[in-house]
mmCIF file of C-alpha atoms (C1' of nucleotides) and ligand atoms in Angstrom:
data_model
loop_
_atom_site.group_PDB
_atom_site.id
_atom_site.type_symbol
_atom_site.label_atom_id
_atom_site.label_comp_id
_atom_site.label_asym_id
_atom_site.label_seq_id
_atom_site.Cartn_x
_atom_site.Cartn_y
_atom_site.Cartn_z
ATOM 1 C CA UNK S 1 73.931 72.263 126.903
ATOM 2 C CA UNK S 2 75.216 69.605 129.336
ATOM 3 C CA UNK S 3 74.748 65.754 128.306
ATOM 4 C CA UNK S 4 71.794 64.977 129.818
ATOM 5 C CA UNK S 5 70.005 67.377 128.562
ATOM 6 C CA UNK S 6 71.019 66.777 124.812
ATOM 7 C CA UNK S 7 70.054 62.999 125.032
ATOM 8 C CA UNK S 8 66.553 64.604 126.203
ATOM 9 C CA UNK S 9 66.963 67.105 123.746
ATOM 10 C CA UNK S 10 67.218 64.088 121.149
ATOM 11 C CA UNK S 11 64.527 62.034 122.667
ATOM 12 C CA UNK S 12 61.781 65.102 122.319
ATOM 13 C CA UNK S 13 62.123 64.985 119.157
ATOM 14 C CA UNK S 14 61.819 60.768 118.253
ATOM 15 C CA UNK S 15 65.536 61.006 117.517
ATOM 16 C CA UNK S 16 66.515 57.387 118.345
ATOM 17 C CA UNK S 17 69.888 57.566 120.120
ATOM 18 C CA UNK S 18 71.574 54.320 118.918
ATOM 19 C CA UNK S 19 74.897 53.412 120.537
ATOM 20 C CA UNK S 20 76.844 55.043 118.032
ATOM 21 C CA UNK S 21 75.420 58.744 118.477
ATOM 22 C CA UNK S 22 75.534 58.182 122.513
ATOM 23 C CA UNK S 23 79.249 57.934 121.871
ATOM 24 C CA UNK S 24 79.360 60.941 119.360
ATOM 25 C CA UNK S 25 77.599 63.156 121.076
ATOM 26 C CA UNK S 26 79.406 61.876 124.481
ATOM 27 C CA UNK S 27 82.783 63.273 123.006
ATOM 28 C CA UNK S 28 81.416 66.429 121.912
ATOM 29 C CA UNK S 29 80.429 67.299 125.299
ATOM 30 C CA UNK S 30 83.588 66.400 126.606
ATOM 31 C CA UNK S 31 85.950 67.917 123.985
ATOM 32 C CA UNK S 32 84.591 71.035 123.624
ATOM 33 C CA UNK S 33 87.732 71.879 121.558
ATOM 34 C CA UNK S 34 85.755 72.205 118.152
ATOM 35 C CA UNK S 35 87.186 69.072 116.714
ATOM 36 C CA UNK S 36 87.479 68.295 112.767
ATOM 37 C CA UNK S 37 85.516 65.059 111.693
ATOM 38 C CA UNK S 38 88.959 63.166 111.657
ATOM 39 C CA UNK S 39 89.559 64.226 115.049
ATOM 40 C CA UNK S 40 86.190 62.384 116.611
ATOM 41 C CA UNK S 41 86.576 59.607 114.154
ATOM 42 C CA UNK S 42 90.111 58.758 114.948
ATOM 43 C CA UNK S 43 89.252 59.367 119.022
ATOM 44 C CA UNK S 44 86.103 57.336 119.300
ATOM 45 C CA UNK S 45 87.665 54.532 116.618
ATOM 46 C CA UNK S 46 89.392 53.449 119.910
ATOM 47 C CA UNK S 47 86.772 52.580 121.573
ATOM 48 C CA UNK S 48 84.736 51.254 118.896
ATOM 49 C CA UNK S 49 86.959 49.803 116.228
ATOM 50 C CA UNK S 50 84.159 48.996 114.166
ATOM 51 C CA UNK S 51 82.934 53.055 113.974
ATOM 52 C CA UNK S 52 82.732 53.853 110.067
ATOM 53 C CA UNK S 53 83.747 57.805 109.364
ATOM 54 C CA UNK S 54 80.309 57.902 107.677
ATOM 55 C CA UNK S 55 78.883 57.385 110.461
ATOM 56 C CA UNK S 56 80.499 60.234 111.702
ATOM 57 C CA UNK S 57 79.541 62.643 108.985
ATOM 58 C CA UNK S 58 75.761 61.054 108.986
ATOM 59 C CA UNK S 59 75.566 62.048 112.560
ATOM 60 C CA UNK S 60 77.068 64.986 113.058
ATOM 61 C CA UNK S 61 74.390 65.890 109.742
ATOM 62 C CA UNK S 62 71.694 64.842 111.841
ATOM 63 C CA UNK S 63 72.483 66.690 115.196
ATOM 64 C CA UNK S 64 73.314 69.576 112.702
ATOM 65 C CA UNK S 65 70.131 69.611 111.199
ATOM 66 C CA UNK S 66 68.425 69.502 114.619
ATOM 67 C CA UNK S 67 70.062 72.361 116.098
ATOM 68 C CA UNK S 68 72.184 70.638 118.486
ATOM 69 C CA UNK S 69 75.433 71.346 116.786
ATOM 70 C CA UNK S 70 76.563 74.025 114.756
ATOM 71 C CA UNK S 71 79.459 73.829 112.050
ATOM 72 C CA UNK S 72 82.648 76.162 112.191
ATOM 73 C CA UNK S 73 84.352 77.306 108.922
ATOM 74 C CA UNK S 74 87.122 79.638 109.704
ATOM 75 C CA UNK S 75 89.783 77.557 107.866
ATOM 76 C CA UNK S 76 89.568 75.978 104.618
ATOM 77 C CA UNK S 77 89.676 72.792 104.393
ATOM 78 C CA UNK S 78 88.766 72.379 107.906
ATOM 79 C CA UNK S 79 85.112 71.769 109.134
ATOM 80 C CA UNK S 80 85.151 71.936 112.984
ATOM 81 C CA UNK S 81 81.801 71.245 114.983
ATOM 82 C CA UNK S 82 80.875 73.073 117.898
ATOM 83 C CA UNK S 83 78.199 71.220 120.421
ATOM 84 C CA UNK S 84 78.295 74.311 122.214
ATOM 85 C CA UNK S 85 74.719 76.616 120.272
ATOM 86 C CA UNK S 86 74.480 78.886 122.533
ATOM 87 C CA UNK S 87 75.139 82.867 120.962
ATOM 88 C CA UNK S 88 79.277 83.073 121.024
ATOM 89 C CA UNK S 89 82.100 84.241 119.355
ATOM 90 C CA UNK S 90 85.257 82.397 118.056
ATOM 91 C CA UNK S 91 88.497 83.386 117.806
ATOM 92 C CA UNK S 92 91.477 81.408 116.511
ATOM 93 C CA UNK S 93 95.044 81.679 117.321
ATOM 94 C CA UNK S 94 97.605 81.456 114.249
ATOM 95 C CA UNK S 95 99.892 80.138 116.819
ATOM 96 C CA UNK S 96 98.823 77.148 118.813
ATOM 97 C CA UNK S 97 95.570 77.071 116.478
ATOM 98 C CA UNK S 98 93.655 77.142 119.736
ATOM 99 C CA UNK S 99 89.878 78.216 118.688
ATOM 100 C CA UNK S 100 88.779 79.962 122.243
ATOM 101 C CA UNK S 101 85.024 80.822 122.628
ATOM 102 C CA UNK S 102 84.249 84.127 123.851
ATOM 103 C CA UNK S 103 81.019 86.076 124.718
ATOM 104 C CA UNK S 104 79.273 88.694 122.049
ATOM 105 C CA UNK S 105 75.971 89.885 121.706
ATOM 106 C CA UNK S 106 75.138 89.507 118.294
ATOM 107 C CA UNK S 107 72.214 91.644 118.129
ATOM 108 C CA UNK S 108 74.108 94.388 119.115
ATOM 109 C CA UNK S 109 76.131 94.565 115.872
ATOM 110 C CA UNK S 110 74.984 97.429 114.190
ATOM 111 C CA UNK S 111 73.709 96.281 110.735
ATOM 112 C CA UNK S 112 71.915 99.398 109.150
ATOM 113 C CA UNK S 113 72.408 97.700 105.456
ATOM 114 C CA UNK S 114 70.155 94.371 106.312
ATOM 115 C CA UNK S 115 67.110 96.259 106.949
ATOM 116 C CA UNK S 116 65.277 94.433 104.582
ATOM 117 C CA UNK S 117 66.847 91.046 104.758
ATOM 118 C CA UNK S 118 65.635 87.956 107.360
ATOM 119 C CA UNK S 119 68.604 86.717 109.283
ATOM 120 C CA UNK S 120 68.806 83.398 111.050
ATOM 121 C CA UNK S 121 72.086 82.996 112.071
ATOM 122 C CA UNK S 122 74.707 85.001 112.830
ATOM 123 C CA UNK S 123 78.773 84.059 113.006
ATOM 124 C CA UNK S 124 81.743 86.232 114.523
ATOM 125 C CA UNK S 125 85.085 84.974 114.545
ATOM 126 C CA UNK S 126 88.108 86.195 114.534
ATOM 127 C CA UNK S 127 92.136 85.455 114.317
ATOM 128 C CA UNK S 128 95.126 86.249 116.293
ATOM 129 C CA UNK S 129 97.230 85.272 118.854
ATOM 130 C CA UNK S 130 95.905 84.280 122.015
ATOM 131 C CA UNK S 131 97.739 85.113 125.540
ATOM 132 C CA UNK S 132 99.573 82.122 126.548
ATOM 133 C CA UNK S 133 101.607 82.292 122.997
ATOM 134 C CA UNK S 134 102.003 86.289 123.400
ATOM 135 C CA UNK S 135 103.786 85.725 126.769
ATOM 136 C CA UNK S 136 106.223 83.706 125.316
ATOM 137 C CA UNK P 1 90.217 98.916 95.518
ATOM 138 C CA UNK P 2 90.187 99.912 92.217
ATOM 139 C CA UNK P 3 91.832 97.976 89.321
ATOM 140 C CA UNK P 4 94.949 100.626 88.419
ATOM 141 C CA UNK P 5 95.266 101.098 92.349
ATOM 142 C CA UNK P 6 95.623 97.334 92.449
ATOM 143 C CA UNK P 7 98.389 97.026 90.030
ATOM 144 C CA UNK P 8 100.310 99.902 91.528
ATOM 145 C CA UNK P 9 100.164 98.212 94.605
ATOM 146 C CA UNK P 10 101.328 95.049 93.458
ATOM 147 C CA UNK P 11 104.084 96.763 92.005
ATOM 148 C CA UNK P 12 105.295 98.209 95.039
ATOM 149 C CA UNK P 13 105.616 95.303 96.631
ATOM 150 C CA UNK P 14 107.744 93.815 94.076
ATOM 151 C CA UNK P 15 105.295 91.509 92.869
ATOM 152 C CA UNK P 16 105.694 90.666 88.662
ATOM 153 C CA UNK P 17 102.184 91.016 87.342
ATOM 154 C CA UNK P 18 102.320 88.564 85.005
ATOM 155 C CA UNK P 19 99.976 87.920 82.095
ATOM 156 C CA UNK P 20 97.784 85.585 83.914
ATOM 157 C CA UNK P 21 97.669 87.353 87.352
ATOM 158 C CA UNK P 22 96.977 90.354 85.580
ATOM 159 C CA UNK P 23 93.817 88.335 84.267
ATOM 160 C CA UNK P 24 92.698 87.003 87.639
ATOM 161 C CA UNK P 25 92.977 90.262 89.591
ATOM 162 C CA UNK P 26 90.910 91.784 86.300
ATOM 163 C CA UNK P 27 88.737 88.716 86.991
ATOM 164 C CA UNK P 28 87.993 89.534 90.977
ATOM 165 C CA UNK P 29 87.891 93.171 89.894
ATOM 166 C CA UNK P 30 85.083 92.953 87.629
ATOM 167 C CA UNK P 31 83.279 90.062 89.350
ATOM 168 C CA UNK P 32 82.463 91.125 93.071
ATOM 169 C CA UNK P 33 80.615 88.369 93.697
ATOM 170 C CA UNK P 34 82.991 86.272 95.633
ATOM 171 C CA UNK P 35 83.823 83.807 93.170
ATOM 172 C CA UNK P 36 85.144 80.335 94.168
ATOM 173 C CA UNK P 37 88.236 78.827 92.083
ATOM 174 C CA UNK P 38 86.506 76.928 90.045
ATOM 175 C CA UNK P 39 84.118 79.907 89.079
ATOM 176 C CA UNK P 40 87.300 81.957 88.647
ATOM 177 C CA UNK P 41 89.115 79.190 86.450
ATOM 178 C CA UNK P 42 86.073 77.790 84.005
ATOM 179 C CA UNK P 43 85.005 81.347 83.259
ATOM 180 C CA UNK P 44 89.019 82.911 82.335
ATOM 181 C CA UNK P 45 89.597 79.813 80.726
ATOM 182 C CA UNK P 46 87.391 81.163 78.135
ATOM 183 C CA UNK P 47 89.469 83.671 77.017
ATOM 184 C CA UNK P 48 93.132 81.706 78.264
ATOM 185 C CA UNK P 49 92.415 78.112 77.249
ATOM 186 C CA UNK P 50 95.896 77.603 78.717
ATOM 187 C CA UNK P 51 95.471 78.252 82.095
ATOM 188 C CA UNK P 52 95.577 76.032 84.828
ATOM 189 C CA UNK P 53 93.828 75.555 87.873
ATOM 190 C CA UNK P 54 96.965 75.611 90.268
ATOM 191 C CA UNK P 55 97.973 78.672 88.514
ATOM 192 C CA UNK P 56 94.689 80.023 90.172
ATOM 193 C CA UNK P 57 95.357 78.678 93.094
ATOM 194 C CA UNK P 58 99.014 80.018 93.519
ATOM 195 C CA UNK P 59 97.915 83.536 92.755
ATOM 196 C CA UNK P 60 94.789 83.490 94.496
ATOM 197 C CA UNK P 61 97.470 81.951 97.251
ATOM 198 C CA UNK P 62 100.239 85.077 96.566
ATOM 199 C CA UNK P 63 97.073 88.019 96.535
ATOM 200 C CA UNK P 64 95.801 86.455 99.921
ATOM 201 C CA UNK P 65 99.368 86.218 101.243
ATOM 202 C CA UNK P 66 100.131 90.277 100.709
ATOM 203 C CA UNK P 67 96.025 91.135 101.952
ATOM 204 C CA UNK P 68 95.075 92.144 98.865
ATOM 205 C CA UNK P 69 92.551 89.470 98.788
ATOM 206 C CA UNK P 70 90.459 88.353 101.200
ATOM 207 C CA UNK P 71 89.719 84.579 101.770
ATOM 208 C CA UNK P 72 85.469 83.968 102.859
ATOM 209 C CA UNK P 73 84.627 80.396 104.368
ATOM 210 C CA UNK P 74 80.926 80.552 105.127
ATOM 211 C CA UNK P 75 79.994 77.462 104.007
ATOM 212 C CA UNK P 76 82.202 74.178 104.199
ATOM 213 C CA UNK P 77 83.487 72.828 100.775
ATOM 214 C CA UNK P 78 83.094 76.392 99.185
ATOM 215 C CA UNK P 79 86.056 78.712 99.701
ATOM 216 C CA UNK P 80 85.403 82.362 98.374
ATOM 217 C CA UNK P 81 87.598 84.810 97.311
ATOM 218 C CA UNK P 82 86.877 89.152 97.855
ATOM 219 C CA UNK P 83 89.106 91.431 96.107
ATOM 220 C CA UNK P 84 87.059 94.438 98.738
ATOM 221 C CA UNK P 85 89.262 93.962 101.257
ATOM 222 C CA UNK P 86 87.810 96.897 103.027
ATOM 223 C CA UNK P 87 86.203 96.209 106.203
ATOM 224 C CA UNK P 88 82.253 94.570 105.600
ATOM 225 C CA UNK P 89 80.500 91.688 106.603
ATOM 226 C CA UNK P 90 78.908 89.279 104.254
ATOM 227 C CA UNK P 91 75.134 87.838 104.263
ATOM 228 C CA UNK P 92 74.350 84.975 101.959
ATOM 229 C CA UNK P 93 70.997 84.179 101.404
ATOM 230 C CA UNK P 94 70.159 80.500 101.699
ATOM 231 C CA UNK P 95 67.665 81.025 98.966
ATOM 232 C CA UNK P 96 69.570 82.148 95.727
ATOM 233 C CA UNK P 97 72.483 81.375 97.322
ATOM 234 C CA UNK P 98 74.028 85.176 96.969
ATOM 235 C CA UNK P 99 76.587 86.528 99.095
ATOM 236 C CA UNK P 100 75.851 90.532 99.752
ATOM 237 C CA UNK P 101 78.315 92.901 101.627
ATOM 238 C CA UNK P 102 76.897 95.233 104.100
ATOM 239 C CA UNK P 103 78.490 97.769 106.250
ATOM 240 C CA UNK P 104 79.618 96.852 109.356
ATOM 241 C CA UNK P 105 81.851 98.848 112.280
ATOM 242 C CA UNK P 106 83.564 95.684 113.504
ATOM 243 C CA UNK P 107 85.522 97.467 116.129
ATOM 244 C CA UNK P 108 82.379 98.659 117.344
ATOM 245 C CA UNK P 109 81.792 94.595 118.444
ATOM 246 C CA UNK P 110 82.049 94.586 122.096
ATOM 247 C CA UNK P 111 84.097 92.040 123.163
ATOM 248 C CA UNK P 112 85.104 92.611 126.771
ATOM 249 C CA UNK P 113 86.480 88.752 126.641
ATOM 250 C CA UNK P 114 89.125 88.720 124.541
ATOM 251 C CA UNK P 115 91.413 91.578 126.767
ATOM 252 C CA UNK P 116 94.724 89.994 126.479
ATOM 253 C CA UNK P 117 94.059 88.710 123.059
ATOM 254 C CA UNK P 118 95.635 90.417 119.741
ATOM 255 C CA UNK P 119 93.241 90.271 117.148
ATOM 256 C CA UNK P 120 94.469 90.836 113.523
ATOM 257 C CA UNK P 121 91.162 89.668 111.331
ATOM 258 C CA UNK P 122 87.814 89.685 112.034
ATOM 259 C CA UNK P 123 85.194 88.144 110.076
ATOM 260 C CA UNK P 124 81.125 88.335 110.489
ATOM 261 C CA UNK P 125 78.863 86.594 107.893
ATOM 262 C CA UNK P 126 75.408 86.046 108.628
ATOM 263 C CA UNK P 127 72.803 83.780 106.684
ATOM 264 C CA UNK P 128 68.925 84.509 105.894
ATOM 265 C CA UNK P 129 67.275 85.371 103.179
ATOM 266 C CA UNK P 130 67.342 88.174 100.856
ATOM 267 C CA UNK P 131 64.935 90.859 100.084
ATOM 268 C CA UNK P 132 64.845 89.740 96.759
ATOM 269 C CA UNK P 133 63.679 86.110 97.597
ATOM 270 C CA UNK P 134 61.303 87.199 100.615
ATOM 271 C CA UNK P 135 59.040 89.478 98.365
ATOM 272 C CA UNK P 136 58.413 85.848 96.003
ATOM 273 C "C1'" DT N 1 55.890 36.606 112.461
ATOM 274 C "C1'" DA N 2 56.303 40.171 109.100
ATOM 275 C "C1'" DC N 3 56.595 44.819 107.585
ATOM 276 C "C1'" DA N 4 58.349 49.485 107.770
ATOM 277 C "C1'" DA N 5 61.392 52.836 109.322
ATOM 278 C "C1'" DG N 6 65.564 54.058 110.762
ATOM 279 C "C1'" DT N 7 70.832 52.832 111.375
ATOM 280 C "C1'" DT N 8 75.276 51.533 110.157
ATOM 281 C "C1'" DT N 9 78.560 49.964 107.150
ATOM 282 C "C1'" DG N 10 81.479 49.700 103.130
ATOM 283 C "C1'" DT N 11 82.799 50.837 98.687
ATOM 284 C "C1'" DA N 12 83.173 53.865 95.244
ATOM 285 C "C1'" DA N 13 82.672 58.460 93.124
ATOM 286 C "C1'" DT N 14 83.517 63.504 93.336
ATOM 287 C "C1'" DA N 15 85.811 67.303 94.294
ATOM 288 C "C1'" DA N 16 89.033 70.419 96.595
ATOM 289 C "C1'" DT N 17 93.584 71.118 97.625
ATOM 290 C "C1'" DT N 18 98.509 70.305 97.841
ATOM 291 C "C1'" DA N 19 103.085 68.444 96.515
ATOM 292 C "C1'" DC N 20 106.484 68.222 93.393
ATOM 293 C "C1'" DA N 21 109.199 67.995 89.338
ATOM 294 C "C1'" DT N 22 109.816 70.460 84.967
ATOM 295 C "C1'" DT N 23 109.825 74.192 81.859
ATOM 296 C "C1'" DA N 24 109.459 78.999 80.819
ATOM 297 C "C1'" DT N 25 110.154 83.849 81.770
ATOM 298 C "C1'" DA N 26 112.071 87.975 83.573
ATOM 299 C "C1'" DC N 27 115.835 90.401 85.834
ATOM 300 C "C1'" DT N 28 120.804 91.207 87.025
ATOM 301 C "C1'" DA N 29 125.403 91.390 86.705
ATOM 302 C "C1'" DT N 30 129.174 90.677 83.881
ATOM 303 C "C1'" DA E 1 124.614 89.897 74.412
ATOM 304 C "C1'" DT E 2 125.367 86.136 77.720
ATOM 305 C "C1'" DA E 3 125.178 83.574 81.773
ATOM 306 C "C1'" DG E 4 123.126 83.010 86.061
ATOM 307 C "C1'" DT E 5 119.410 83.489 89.465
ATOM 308 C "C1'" DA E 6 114.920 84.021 91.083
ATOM 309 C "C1'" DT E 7 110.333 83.805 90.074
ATOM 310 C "C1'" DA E 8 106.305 82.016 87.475
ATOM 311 C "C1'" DA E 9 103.519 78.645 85.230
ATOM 312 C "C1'" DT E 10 102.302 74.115 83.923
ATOM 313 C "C1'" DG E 11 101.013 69.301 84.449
ATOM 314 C "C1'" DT E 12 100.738 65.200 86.859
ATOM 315 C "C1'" DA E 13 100.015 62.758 90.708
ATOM 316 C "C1'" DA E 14 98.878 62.381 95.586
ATOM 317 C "C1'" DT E 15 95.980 63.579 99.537
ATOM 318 C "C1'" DT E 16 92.000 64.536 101.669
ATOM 319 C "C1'" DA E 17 87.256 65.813 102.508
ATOM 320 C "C1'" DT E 18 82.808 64.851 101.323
ATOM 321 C "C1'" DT E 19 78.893 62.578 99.136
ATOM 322 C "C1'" DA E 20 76.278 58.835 96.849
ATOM 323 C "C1'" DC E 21 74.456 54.583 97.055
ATOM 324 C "C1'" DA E 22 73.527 49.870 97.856
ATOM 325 C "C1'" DA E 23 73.474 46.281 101.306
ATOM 326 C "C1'" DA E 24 73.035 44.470 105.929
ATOM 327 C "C1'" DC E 25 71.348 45.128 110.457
ATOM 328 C "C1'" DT E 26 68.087 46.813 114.297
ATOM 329 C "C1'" DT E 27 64.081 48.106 116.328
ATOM 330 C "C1'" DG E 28 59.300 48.903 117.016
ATOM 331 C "C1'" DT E 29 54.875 47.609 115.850
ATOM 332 C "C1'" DA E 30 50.749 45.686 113.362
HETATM 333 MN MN1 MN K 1 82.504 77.424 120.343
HETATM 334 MN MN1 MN K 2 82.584 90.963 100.231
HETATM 335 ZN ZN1 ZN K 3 97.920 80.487 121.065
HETATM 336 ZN ZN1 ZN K 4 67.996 85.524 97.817
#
DNA sequence: TACAAGTTTGTAATAATTACATTATACTAT
DNA sequence: ATAGTATAATGTAATTATTACAAACTTGTA
């Protein structure tokens, strides 16, 4: 979902988009590299030296909540965010840690055993090395 | 895996099976409900009041290092551990919290994106709610 | 203006994980 | 059996991520 579209996104649904979430939600759409919480706190902290890291988490909560952003756990200890909801599939490389996106339909997983059981949301992701560090 | 196949394995890999790892892969055995360190240490603690935590950790750390554990992050700030190393996804219902395996072909997953990637691990975990908790 | 709701901050509390130094144990070679 | 080496286990402390909570600030509205 491009920028624009978020901030009306946010505004459909009496989400008031103070300064601070602009900015937050301005970086995710721009660094679309599933950063950690660290990652946009340290980044935006430039520009706004005042920024609290709870704001951070509060926020990114918020936008989670709402759909707009979903949360990555493929490492422990590391909670990415991904601004990016549309149906995709991560994978990570071991070597450069790069987390790529790539296209899967999820529906078409076979799942015989789930018959019975509501599903909502559906994550794929997997690890190895990527092509730029297997040329090498 | 069974238990006996477990040892034997660890034994040909040159791995002592010490008193207490002996205990935690008994543990993971018998409790296939991807425990979480803390689960694993308060409950073996019972029965070794001795044991430490980082001694769960550093075997947890050694099984997962030789595959014969398998790490599961599906929720941030909750890192699972799965002796069934076999290949199956994992579905945990966001209303009893339970994490059930279910059968899954994950080569089957078409992923025409990832040509020139090499993939060594592939995870799928979906959430939802159980049978159990739907029928209520 | 005054109230209510929503934001942001800051500090402190938890909790997970790692680092590291120390002791204990098991295994080998003499 | 002894000495030496590698591995294992413990405990403490350090880091780090995350949450809780109270206080200050903003904004919209009656
Ligand atoms: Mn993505
Ligand atoms: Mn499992
Ligand atoms: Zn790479
Ligand atoms: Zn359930």
């Amino acid at each position: 979902m491009k920028f624009e579209k978020l901030k009306k996104e946010l505004m459909n649904r009496n989400i008031n988009l103070s300064y601070h979430r602009m900015k937050i939600l301005e970086y995710l759409d721009k660094n679309r590299c599933h950063p950690t919480v660290d990652q946009i706190f340290t980044d935006i902290q430039k520009t706004i030296p005042t920024l609290s890291k709870t704001t951070v988490y509060n926020t990114l909560k918020k936008l989670v909540e709402e759909d707009l952003v979903r949360v990555i756990n493929i490492e422990d200890n590391e909670t990415r965010y991904d601004i990016n909801t549309e149906e995709h599939g991560h994978f990570k490389c071991e070597t450069c840690k790069t987390i790529f996106d790539f296209e899967i339909k999820l529906e078409s997983i076979p799942n015989d055993g789930l018959d019975n059981f509501k599903v909502f949301d559906r994550h794929v992701y997997f690890k190895g090395i990527c092509p730029g560090c297997l040329r090498v």
